[in-house]
Short mmCIF file of C-alpha atoms and ligand atoms in Angstrom, two decimals:
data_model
loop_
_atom_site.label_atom_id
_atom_site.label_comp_id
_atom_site.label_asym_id
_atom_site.label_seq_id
_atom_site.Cartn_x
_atom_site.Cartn_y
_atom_site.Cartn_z
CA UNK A 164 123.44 152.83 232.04
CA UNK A 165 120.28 151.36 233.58
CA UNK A 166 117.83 153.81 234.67
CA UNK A 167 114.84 152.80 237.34
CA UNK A 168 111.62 155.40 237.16
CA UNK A 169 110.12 155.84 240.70
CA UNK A 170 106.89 156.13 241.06
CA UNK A 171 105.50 157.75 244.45
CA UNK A 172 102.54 160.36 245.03
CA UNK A 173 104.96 162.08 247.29
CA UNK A 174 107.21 162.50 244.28
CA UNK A 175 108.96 160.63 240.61
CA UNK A 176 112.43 160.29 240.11
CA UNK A 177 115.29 158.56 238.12
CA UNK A 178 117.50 156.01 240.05
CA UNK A 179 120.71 155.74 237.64
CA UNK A 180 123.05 152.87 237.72
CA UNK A 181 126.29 152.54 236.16
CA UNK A 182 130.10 151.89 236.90
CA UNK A 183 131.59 155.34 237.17
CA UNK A 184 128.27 157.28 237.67
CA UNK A 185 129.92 159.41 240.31
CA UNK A 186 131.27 161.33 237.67
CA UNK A 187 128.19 162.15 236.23
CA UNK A 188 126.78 163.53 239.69
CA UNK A 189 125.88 167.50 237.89
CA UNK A 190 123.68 166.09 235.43
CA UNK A 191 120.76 165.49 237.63
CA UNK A 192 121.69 168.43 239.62
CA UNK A 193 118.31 170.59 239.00
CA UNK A 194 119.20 173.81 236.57
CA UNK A 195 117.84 176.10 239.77
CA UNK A 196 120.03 174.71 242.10
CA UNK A 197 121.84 178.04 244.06
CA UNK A 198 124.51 176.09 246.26
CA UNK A 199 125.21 172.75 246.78
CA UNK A 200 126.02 171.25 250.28
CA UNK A 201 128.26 167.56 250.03
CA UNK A 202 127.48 165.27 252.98
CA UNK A 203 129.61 162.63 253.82
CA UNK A 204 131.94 160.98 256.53
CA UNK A 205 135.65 160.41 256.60
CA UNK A 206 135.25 156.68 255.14
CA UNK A 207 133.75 157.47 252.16
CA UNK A 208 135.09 161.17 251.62
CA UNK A 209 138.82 159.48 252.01
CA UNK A 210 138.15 157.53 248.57
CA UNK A 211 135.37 159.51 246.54
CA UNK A 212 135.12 163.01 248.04
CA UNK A 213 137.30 164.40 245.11
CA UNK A 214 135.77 162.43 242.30
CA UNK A 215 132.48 163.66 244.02
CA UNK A 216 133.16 167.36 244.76
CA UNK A 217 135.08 167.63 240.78
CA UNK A 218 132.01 166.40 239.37
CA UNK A 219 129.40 168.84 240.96
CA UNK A 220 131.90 171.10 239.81
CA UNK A 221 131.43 171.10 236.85
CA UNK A 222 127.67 172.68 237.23
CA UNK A 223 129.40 175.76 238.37
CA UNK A 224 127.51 176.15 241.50
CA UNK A 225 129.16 176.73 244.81
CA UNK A 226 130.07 172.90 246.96
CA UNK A 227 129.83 173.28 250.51
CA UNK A 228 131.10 169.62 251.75
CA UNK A 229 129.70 168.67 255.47
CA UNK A 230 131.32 166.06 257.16
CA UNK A 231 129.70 163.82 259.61
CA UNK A 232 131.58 161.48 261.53
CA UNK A 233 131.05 157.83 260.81
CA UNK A 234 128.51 155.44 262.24
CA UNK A 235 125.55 153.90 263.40
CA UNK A 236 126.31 155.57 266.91
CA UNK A 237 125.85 159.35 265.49
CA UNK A 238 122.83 159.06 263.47
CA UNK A 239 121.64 161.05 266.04
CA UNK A 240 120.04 164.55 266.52
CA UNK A 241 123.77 165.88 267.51
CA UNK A 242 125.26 164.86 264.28
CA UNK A 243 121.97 165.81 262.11
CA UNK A 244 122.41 168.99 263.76
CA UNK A 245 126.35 169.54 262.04
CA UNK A 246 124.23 169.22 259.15
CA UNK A 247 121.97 172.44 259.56
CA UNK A 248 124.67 173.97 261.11
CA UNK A 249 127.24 174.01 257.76
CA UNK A 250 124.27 175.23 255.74
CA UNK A 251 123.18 178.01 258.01
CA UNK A 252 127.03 179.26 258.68
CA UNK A 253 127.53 179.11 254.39
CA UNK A 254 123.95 180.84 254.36
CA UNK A 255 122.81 178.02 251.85
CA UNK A 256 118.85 178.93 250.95
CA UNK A 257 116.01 177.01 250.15
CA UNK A 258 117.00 176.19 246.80
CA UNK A 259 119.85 174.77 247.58
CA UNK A 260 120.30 170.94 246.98
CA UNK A 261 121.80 168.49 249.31
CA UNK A 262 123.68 165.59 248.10
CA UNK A 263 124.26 162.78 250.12
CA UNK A 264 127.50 160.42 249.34
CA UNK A 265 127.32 157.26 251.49
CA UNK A 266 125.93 154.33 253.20
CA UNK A 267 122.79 154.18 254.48
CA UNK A 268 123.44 155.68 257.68
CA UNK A 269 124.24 158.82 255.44
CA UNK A 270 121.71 158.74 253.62
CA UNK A 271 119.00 158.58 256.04
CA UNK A 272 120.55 161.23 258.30
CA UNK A 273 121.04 163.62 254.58
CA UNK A 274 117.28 163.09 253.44
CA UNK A 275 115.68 163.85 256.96
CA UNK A 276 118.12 166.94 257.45
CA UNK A 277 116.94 167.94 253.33
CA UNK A 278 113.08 167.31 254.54
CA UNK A 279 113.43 170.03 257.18
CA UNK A 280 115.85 172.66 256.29
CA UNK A 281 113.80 175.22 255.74
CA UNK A 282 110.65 172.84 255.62
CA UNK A 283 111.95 171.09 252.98
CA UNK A 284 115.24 171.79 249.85
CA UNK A 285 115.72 168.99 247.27
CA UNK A 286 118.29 166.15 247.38
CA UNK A 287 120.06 163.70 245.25
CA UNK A 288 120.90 160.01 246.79
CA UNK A 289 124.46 158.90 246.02
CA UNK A 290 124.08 155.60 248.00
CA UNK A 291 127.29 153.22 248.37
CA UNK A 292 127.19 150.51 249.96
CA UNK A 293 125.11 147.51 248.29
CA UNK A 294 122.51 148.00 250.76
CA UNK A 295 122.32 151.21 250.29
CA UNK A 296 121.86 151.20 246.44
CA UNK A 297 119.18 148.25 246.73
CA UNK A 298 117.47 149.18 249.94
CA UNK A 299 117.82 152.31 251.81
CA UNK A 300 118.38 155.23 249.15
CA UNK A 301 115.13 153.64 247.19
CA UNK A 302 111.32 154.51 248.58
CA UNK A 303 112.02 157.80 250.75
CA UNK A 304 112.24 156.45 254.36
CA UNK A 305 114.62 159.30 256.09
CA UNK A 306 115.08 159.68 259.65
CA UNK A 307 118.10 159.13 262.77
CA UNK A 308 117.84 156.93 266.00
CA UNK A 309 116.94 158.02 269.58
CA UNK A 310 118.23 156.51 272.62
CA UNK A 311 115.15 154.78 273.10
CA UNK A 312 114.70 153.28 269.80
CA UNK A 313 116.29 152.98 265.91
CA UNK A 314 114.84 155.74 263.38
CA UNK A 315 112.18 156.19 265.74
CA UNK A 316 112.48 160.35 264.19
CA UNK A 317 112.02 160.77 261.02
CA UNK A 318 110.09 161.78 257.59
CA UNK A 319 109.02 159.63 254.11
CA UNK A 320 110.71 162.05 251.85
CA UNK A 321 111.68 161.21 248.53
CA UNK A 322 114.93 162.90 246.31
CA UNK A 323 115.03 164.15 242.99
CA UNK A 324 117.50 161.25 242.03
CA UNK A 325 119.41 158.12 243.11
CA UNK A 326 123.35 157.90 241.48
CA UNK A 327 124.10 154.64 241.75
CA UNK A 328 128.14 154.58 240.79
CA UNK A 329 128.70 150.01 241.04
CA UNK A 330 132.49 150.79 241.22
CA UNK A 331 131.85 152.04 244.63
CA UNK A 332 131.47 148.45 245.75
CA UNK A 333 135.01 147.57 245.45
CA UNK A 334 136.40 149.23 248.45
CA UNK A 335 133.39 147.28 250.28
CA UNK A 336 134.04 144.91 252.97
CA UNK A 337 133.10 141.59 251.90
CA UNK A 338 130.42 141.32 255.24
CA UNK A 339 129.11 144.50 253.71
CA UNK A 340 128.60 143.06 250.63
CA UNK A 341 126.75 139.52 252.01
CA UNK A 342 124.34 142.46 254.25
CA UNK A 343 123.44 143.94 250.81
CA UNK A 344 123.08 140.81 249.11
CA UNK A 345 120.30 139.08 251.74
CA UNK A 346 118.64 142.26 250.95
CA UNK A 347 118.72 141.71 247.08
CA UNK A 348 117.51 138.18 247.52
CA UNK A 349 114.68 139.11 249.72
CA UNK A 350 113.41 140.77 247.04
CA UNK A 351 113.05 137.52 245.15
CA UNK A 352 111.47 135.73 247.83
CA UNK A 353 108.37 138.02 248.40
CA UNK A 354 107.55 139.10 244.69
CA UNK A 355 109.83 137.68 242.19
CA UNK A 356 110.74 134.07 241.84
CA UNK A 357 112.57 134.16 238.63
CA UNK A 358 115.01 136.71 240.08
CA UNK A 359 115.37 134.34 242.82
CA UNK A 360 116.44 131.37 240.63
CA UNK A 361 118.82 134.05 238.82
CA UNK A 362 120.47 134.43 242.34
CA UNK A 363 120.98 131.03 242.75
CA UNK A 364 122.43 130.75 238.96
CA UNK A 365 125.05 134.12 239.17
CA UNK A 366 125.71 133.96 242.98
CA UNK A 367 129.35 133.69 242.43
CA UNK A 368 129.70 136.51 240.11
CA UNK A 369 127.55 138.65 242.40
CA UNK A 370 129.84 137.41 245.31
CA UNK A 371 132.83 138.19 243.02
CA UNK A 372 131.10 142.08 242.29
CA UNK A 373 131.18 140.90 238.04
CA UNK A 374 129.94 144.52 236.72
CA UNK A 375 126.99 142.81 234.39
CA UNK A 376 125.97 140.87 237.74
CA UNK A 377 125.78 143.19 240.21
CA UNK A 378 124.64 146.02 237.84
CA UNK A 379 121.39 143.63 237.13
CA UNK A 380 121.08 142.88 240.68
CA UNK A 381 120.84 146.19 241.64
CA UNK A 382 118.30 147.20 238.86
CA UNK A 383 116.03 144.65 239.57
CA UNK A 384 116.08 145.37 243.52
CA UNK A 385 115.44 149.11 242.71
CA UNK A 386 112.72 148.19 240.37
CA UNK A 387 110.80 145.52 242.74
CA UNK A 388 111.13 147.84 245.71
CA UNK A 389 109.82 150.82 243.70
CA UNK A 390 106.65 148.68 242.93
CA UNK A 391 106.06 147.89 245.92
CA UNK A 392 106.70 151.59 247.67
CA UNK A 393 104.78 153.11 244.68
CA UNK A 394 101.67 151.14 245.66
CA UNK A 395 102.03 151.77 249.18
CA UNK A 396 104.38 155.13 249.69
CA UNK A 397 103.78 154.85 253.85
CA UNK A 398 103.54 151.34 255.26
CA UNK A 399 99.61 151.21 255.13
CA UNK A 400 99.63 147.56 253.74
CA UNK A 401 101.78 145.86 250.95
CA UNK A 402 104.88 147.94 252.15
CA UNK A 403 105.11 145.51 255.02
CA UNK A 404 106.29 142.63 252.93
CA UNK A 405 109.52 144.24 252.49
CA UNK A 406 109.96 143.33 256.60
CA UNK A 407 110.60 139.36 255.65
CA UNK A 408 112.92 137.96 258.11
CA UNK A 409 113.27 141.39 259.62
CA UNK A 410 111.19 140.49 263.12
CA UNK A 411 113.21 137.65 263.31
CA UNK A 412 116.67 139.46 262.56
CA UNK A 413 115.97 142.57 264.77
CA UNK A 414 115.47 139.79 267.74
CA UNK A 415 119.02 138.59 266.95
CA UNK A 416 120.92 142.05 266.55
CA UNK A 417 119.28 143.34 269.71
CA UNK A 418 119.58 140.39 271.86
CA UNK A 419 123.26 140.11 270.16
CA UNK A 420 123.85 143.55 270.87
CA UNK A 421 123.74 146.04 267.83
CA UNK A 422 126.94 145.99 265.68
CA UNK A 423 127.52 141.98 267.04
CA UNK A 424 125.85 140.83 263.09
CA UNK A 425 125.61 143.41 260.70
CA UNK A 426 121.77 144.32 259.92
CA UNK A 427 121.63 142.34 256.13
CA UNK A 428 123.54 139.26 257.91
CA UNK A 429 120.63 138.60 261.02
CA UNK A 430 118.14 139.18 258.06
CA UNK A 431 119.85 136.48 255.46
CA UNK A 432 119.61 134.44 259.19
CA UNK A 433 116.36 135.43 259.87
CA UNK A 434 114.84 134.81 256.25
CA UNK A 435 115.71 131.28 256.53
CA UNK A 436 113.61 131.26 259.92
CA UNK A 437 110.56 132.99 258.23
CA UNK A 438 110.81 130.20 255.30
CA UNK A 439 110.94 127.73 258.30
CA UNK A 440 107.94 129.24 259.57
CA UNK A 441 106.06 129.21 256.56
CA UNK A 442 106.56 126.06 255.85
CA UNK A 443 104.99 125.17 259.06
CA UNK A 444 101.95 127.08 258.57
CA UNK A 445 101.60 128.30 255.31
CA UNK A 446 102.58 125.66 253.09
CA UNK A 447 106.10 126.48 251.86
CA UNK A 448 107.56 123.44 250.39
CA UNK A 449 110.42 121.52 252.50
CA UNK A 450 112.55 122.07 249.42
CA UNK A 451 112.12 125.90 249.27
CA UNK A 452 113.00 126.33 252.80
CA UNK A 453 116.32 124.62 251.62
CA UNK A 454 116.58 126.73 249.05
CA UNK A 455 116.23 129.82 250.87
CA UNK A 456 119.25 128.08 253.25
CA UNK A 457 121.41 127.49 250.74
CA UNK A 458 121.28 131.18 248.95
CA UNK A 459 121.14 132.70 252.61
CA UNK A 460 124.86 130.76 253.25
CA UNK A 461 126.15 130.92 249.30
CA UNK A 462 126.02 135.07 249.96
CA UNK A 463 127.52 134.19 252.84
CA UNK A 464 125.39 135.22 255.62
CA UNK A 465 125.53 133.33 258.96
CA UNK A 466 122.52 130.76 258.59
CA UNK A 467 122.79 129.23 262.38
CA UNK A 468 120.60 131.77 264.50
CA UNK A 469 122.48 132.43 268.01
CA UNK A 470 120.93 130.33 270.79
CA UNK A 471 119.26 133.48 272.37
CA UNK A 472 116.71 131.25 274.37
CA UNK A 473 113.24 130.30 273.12
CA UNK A 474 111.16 132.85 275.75
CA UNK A 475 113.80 135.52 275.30
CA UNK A 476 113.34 135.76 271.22
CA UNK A 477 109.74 135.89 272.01
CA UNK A 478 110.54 138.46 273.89
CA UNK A 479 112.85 140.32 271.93
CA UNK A 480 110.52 139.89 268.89
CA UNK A 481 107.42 141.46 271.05
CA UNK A 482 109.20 144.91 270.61
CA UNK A 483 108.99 145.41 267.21
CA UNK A 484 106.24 147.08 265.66
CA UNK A 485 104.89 143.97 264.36
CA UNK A 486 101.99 143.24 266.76
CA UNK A 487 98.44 142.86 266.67
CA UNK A 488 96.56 142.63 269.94
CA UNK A 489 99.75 141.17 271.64
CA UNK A 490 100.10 138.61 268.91
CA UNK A 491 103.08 138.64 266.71
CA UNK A 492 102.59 139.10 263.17
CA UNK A 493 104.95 138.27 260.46
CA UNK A 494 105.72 138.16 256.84
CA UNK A 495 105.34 134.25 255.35
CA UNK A 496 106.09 133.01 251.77
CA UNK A 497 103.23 130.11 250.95
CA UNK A 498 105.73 129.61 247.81
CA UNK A 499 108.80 131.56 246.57
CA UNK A 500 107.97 134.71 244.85
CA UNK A 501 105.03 135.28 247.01
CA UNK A 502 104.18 136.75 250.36
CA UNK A 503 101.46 137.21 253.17
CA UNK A 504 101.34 139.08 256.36
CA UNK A 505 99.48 137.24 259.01
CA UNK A 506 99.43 136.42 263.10
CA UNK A 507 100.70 132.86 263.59
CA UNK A 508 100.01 129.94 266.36
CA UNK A 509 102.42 130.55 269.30
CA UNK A 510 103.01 126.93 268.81
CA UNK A 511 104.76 126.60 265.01
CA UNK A 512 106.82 130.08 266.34
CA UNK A 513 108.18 127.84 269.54
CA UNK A 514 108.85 125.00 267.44
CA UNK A 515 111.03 127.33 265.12
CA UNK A 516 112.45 128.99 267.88
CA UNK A 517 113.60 125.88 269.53
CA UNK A 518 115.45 124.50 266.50
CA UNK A 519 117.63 127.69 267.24
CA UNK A 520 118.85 126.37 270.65
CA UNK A 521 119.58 123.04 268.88
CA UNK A 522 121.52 124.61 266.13
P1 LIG B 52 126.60 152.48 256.86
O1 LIG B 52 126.03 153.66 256.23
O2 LIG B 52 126.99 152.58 258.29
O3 LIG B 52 127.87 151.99 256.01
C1 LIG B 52 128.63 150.90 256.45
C2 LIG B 52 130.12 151.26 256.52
O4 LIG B 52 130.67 151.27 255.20
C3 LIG B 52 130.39 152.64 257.10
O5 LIG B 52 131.54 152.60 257.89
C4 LIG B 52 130.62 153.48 255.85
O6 LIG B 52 131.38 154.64 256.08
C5 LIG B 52 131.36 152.50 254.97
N1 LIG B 52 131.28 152.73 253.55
C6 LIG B 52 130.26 153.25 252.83
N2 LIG B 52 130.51 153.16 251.52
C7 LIG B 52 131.72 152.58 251.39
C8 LIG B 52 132.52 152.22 250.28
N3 LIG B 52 132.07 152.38 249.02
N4 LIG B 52 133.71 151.65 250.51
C9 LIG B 52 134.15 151.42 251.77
N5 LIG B 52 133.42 151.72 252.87
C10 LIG B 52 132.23 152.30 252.67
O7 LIG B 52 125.63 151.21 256.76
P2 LIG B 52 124.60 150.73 255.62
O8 LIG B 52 124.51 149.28 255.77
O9 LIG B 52 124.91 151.32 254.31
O10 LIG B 52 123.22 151.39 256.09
C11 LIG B 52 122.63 151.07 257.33
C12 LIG B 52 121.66 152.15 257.71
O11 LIG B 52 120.65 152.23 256.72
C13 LIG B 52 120.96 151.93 259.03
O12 LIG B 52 120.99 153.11 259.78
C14 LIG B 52 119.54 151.60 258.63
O13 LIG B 52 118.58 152.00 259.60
C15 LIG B 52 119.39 152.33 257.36
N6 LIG B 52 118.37 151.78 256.45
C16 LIG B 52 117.42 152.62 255.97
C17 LIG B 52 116.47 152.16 255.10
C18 LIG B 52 115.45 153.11 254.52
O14 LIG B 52 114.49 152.67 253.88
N7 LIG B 52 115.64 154.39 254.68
C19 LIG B 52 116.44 150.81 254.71
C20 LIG B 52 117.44 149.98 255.21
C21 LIG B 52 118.40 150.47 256.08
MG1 LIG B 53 116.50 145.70 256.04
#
């Protein structure tokens, strides 16, 4: 088993990775624990409820399993609401611990509902999909969508442990796992250039889910992302870097429509854009930007951005939170392994932008 320490002055907690970890759920169930409420959805309950539910079992403590239906759609104050509403009606009290088995959607909705029942009970992250286990169970973002923008409510929150079980990933559909890979190789792009080249070498076996493979892949995403959230727990500063290729990719899933390319594939998309950027003005090599291509398609992500229009991405890239005084900010890579956070010349952003409609 690999085990990642979290660091965070909002809390410190084990992220545990192994095949078959599921069954191991009750030992990082806290000794104090007085109930324990299960959320899932139908998906994931259909295939690892039982294995889930046997193995908090075994701690002796009352399950109470909440089901949420499945979906971007209902990460929404309705559904977060089933959530208080199964504890309340089983009576479950502050020291009960939440445990939430699923993707990131999950996740998010089980650590905001576990900040604010009863201001605050303790929960354990059972992430799994891929980009759950590398991205959204790790560094204590919680939160749902409102119909006016995505987790736009929401709390930093961190749980008393991550169960990372890599057998999980099997029943994964293979677009699933590309999503979670773009986010693994991000990770090598902005801090870690080594792991980067190791992409490139074992990108078949990660492709293929090989146990060693993805098992290191997933460890090393925890641990860079737990650097970086320990040194900045609430997007003040370094925290940022973690966006690259996200202003581009949120341009092409909302002016796609949400759902059209899943979040990780506009990101693997959009990463190849940033590289593009930076080599224009920050000095990232021709070669690297290649690079970056070729990983981006090996993982297979879509590497050809849609032809949204040059003054509509503009557009659609004004709306996210990356602006300073009207001019849009974004995470470059001068070299692989390293990253900045800087305003760029309208000019270098058309000329990027314009290579889209030619794709
Ligand atoms: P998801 O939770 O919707 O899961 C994708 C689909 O896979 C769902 O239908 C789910 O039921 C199914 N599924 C889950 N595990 C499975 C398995 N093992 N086998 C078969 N099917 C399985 O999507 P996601 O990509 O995991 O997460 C996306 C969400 O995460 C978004 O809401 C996003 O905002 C959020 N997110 C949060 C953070 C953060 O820091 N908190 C970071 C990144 C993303
Ligand atoms: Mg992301």
């Amino acid at each position: 088993m690999s085990t990642v320490q979290v660091e965070t002055p909002g809390g410190s907690y084990p992220i545990h990775i192994a095949a078959g970890r599921l069954d191991a759920l009750a030992e990082s169930m806290p000794d104090d624990a007085t109930a324990i409420a299960l959320v899932s959805n139908p998906t994931v309950y259909a295939q690892y409820g039982q294995r889930a539910s046997q193995a908090l079992a075994k701690t002796g403590k009352r399950v109470v399993y909440i089901e949420l239906p499945d979906g971007e759609a209902y990460k929404d104050w309705q559904t977060l609401n089933l959530i208080f509403d199964g504890m309340l009606q089983n009576r479950l009290d502050r020291k009960a611990v939440l445990v939430a088995l699923g993707g990131g959607v999950i996740g998010d909705m089980g650590g905001f509902a576990a900040a604010s029942y009863m201001r605050g009970i303790r929960f354990i992250q059972a992430p799994t999909t891929l980009l759950a286990q590398v991205d959204s169970s790790v560094g204590g973002k919680t939160g749902i969508n409102h119909p006016l923008g995505k987790n736009m409510i929401g709390a930093f929150y961190q749980p008393v442990a991550v169960e990372i079980d890599t057998d999980v990933l099997a029943t994964l559909p293979a677009r699933e796992i590309a999503a979670g890979l773009a986010e693994v190789i991000k990770y090598g792009l902005i801090i870690d250039a080594g792991f980067f080249a190791w992409c490139e070498e074992h990108v078949d076996a990660l492709r293929a889910l090989d146990p060693q493979a993805i098992t290191y892949a997933i460890q090393r995403s925890c641990e860079l992302k737990a650097y970086v959230v320990s040194q900045d727990e609430r997007e003040s500063g370094l925290r940022a870097i973690l966006n690259f290729g996200h202003t581009f990719g949120h341009a092409i899933e909302s002016g796609l429509g949400y759902g059209e390319w899943l979040h990780g594939e506009a990101v693997g998309c959009g990463m190849v854009q940033a590289a593009e950027l930076s080599a224009l003005t920050s000095g990232l090599s021709a070669e690297s930007v290649e690079r970056v291509r070729a990983l981006a398609a090996a993982i297979g992500c879509p590497v050809r951005p849609p032809d949204l229009g040059t003054d509509r991405w503009i557009e659609l890239m004004q709306v996210d939170k990356k602006t300073e005084g009207g001019r849009l900010r974004f995470v470059l890579i001068p070299e692989i392994g390293r990253a900045t956070f800087e305003s760029v010349p309208p000019e270098a952003l058309r000329r990027v932008l314009d290579k889209a409609a030619l794709a």
